[in-house]
Amino acid sequence: MKILIQIGIIFGLYWVSQCIESVLPVPFPASVISLLLLLALLILRVVKVEHVQEKADFLLNNLGFFFVPVSVSIMNYVGVIRENAAAFLTVCVVSTVLTFAVTAAVVHLARRLLDGGEEDGK
């Protein structure tokens, strides 16, 4: 019964997020909406971590299987990828550098806030 409740919570949140997505005036992925809903419910303590822990761990442990269909379908677009290889490579490099920079800035800010505004080395 515990497993059914956990699956029900996860799929229920996704169903609600699909309903929200259908009424939004801009395209926004239902999966992201459901993650935000789950985060809000966890923060508000409406849902406890124990309510979804087992199924979340299962899904995370098997995450690689969810990428198999996407990886196989990419083979249909090898020609497009070859034609735009420079653009893809540029986007990958720029987004990686930006991700590293933003992550470093957030970690630096978080450390300063947690240290109470003390300077490094004091």
PDB file of C-alpha atoms in Angstrom:
ATOM      1  CA  MET A   1       0.000   0.000   0.000  1.00  0.00           C
ATOM      2  CA  LYS A   2       2.904   2.344   0.788  1.00  0.00           C
ATOM      3  CA  ILE A   3       4.267   1.983  -2.745  1.00  0.00           C
ATOM      4  CA  LEU A   4       0.880   2.769  -4.294  1.00  0.00           C
ATOM      5  CA  ILE A   5       0.614   5.932  -2.191  1.00  0.00           C
ATOM      6  CA  GLN A   6       4.075   7.054  -3.266  1.00  0.00           C
ATOM      7  CA  ILE A   7       3.328   6.392  -6.926  1.00  0.00           C
ATOM      8  CA  GLY A   8      -0.030   8.125  -6.523  1.00  0.00           C
ATOM      9  CA  ILE A   9       1.606  11.237  -5.085  1.00  0.00           C
ATOM     10  CA  ILE A  10       4.174  11.435  -7.889  1.00  0.00           C
ATOM     11  CA  PHE A  11       1.722  10.794 -10.715  1.00  0.00           C
ATOM     12  CA  GLY A  12      -0.939  12.951  -9.079  1.00  0.00           C
ATOM     13  CA  LEU A  13       1.469  15.892  -8.970  1.00  0.00           C
ATOM     14  CA  TYR A  14       2.353  15.311 -12.601  1.00  0.00           C
ATOM     15  CA  TRP A  15      -1.327  15.162 -13.585  1.00  0.00           C
ATOM     16  CA  VAL A  16      -2.022  18.447 -11.741  1.00  0.00           C
ATOM     17  CA  SER A  17       0.995  20.022 -13.432  1.00  0.00           C
ATOM     18  CA  GLN A  18      -0.292  18.938 -16.857  1.00  0.00           C
ATOM     19  CA  CYS A  19      -3.602  20.643 -16.057  1.00  0.00           C
ATOM     20  CA  ILE A  20      -1.699  23.789 -15.032  1.00  0.00           C
ATOM     21  CA  GLU A  21       0.398  23.609 -18.203  1.00  0.00           C
ATOM     22  CA  SER A  22      -2.702  23.451 -20.380  1.00  0.00           C
ATOM     23  CA  VAL A  23      -4.043  26.749 -19.011  1.00  0.00           C
ATOM     24  CA  LEU A  24      -0.759  28.678 -19.009  1.00  0.00           C
ATOM     25  CA  PRO A  25      -0.473  31.270 -21.784  1.00  0.00           C
ATOM     26  CA  VAL A  26       3.199  30.383 -22.372  1.00  0.00           C
ATOM     27  CA  PRO A  27       4.699  26.950 -22.964  1.00  0.00           C
ATOM     28  CA  PHE A  28       6.188  25.576 -19.743  1.00  0.00           C
ATOM     29  CA  PRO A  29       7.059  21.899 -19.185  1.00  0.00           C
ATOM     30  CA  ALA A  30       4.699  20.004 -16.902  1.00  0.00           C
ATOM     31  CA  SER A  31       7.648  18.101 -15.456  1.00  0.00           C
ATOM     32  CA  VAL A  32       9.186  21.328 -14.165  1.00  0.00           C
ATOM     33  CA  ILE A  33       5.841  22.463 -12.784  1.00  0.00           C
ATOM     34  CA  SER A  34       5.465  19.152 -10.934  1.00  0.00           C
ATOM     35  CA  LEU A  35       8.954  19.498  -9.454  1.00  0.00           C
ATOM     36  CA  LEU A  36       8.094  22.992  -8.249  1.00  0.00           C
ATOM     37  CA  LEU A  37       4.803  21.729  -6.793  1.00  0.00           C
ATOM     38  CA  LEU A  38       6.616  18.912  -4.995  1.00  0.00           C
ATOM     39  CA  LEU A  39       9.191  21.367  -3.660  1.00  0.00           C
ATOM     40  CA  ALA A  40       6.429  23.648  -2.378  1.00  0.00           C
ATOM     41  CA  LEU A  41       4.613  20.739  -0.734  1.00  0.00           C
ATOM     42  CA  LEU A  42       7.832  19.561   0.901  1.00  0.00           C
ATOM     43  CA  ILE A  43       8.665  23.055   2.172  1.00  0.00           C
ATOM     44  CA  LEU A  44       5.130  23.516   3.513  1.00  0.00           C
ATOM     45  CA  ARG A  45       5.379  20.048   5.093  1.00  0.00           C
ATOM     46  CA  VAL A  46       2.167  18.913   3.402  1.00  0.00           C
ATOM     47  CA  VAL A  47       4.167  16.011   1.954  1.00  0.00           C
ATOM     48  CA  LYS A  48       7.011  14.511   3.945  1.00  0.00           C
ATOM     49  CA  VAL A  49      10.171  13.139   2.364  1.00  0.00           C
ATOM     50  CA  GLU A  50       9.238   9.676   3.627  1.00  0.00           C
ATOM     51  CA  HIS A  51       6.055   9.843   1.524  1.00  0.00           C
ATOM     52  CA  VAL A  52       8.039   9.821  -1.735  1.00  0.00           C
ATOM     53  CA  GLN A  53      11.539   8.670  -0.729  1.00  0.00           C
ATOM     54  CA  GLU A  54      11.369   5.040  -1.873  1.00  0.00           C
ATOM     55  CA  LYS A  55       9.909   5.695  -5.325  1.00  0.00           C
ATOM     56  CA  ALA A  56      12.107   8.771  -5.843  1.00  0.00           C
ATOM     57  CA  ASP A  57      15.190   6.675  -5.075  1.00  0.00           C
ATOM     58  CA  PHE A  58      13.981   4.005  -7.489  1.00  0.00           C
ATOM     59  CA  LEU A  59      13.469   6.554 -10.266  1.00  0.00           C
ATOM     60  CA  LEU A  60      16.851   8.184  -9.628  1.00  0.00           C
ATOM     61  CA  ASN A  61      18.656   4.842  -9.542  1.00  0.00           C
ATOM     62  CA  ASN A  62      17.166   3.940 -12.928  1.00  0.00           C
ATOM     63  CA  LEU A  63      17.464   7.381 -14.504  1.00  0.00           C
ATOM     64  CA  GLY A  64      19.737   6.124 -17.270  1.00  0.00           C
ATOM     65  CA  PHE A  65      16.955   4.012 -18.746  1.00  0.00           C
ATOM     66  CA  PHE A  66      14.894   7.131 -19.386  1.00  0.00           C
ATOM     67  CA  PHE A  67      17.586   8.486 -21.710  1.00  0.00           C
ATOM     68  CA  VAL A  68      17.784   5.396 -23.941  1.00  0.00           C
ATOM     69  CA  PRO A  69      14.829   6.341 -26.223  1.00  0.00           C
ATOM     70  CA  VAL A  70      16.111   9.898 -26.579  1.00  0.00           C
ATOM     71  CA  SER A  71      19.623   8.703 -27.399  1.00  0.00           C
ATOM     72  CA  VAL A  72      18.371   6.225 -29.984  1.00  0.00           C
ATOM     73  CA  SER A  73      16.090   8.787 -31.641  1.00  0.00           C
ATOM     74  CA  ILE A  74      19.030  11.182 -32.042  1.00  0.00           C
ATOM     75  CA  MET A  75      20.340   8.769 -34.664  1.00  0.00           C
ATOM     76  CA  ASN A  76      17.517   9.973 -36.946  1.00  0.00           C
ATOM     77  CA  TYR A  77      19.086  13.442 -36.980  1.00  0.00           C
ATOM     78  CA  VAL A  78      22.784  12.710 -37.536  1.00  0.00           C
ATOM     79  CA  GLY A  79      22.770  14.820 -40.717  1.00  0.00           C
ATOM     80  CA  VAL A  80      21.318  17.843 -38.930  1.00  0.00           C
ATOM     81  CA  ILE A  81      23.811  17.445 -36.093  1.00  0.00           C
ATOM     82  CA  ARG A  82      26.738  17.299 -38.552  1.00  0.00           C
ATOM     83  CA  GLU A  83      25.509  20.410 -40.396  1.00  0.00           C
ATOM     84  CA  ASN A  84      25.231  22.374 -37.154  1.00  0.00           C
ATOM     85  CA  ALA A  85      28.149  20.857 -35.229  1.00  0.00           C
ATOM     86  CA  ALA A  86      29.879  24.221 -34.710  1.00  0.00           C
ATOM     87  CA  ALA A  87      26.715  25.803 -33.335  1.00  0.00           C
ATOM     88  CA  PHE A  88      26.049  22.827 -31.037  1.00  0.00           C
ATOM     89  CA  LEU A  89      29.628  22.877 -29.780  1.00  0.00           C
ATOM     90  CA  THR A  90      29.494  26.634 -29.170  1.00  0.00           C
ATOM     91  CA  VAL A  91      26.239  26.358 -27.238  1.00  0.00           C
ATOM     92  CA  CYS A  92      27.623  23.478 -25.154  1.00  0.00           C
ATOM     93  CA  VAL A  93      30.862  25.307 -24.293  1.00  0.00           C
ATOM     94  CA  VAL A  94      29.176  28.630 -23.510  1.00  0.00           C
ATOM     95  CA  SER A  95      26.434  27.047 -21.395  1.00  0.00           C
ATOM     96  CA  THR A  96      28.988  24.938 -19.500  1.00  0.00           C
ATOM     97  CA  VAL A  97      31.157  27.965 -18.720  1.00  0.00           C
ATOM     98  CA  LEU A  98      28.103  30.003 -17.655  1.00  0.00           C
ATOM     99  CA  THR A  99      26.858  27.146 -15.476  1.00  0.00           C
ATOM    100  CA  PHE A 100      30.248  26.882 -13.756  1.00  0.00           C
ATOM    101  CA  ALA A 101      30.426  30.650 -13.244  1.00  0.00           C
ATOM    102  CA  VAL A 102      26.909  30.929 -11.817  1.00  0.00           C
ATOM    103  CA  THR A 103      27.463  27.906  -9.573  1.00  0.00           C
ATOM    104  CA  ALA A 104      30.718  29.376  -8.262  1.00  0.00           C
ATOM    105  CA  ALA A 105      29.042  32.738  -7.621  1.00  0.00           C
ATOM    106  CA  VAL A 106      26.132  31.105  -5.768  1.00  0.00           C
ATOM    107  CA  VAL A 107      28.485  28.984  -3.643  1.00  0.00           C
ATOM    108  CA  HIS A 108      30.568  32.072  -2.840  1.00  0.00           C
ATOM    109  CA  LEU A 109      27.433  34.035  -1.900  1.00  0.00           C
ATOM    110  CA  ALA A 110      26.089  31.164   0.201  1.00  0.00           C
ATOM    111  CA  ARG A 111      29.383  30.827   2.059  1.00  0.00           C
ATOM    112  CA  ARG A 112      29.423  34.569   2.782  1.00  0.00           C
ATOM    113  CA  LEU A 113      25.832  34.455   4.043  1.00  0.00           C
ATOM    114  CA  LEU A 114      26.473  31.389   6.194  1.00  0.00           C
ATOM    115  CA  ASP A 115      29.632  32.914   7.651  1.00  0.00           C
ATOM    116  CA  GLY A 116      27.663  35.992   8.659  1.00  0.00           C
ATOM    117  CA  GLY A 117      29.382  38.323   6.238  1.00  0.00           C
ATOM    118  CA  GLU A 118      32.892  37.634   7.573  1.00  0.00           C
ATOM    119  CA  GLU A 119      35.746  38.067   5.153  1.00  0.00           C
ATOM    120  CA  ASP A 120      37.658  35.002   3.966  1.00  0.00           C
ATOM    121  CA  GLY A 121      40.768  34.303   6.008  1.00  0.00           C
ATOM    122  CA  LYS A 122      39.669  36.186   9.157  1.00  0.00           C
TER     123      LYS A 122
END
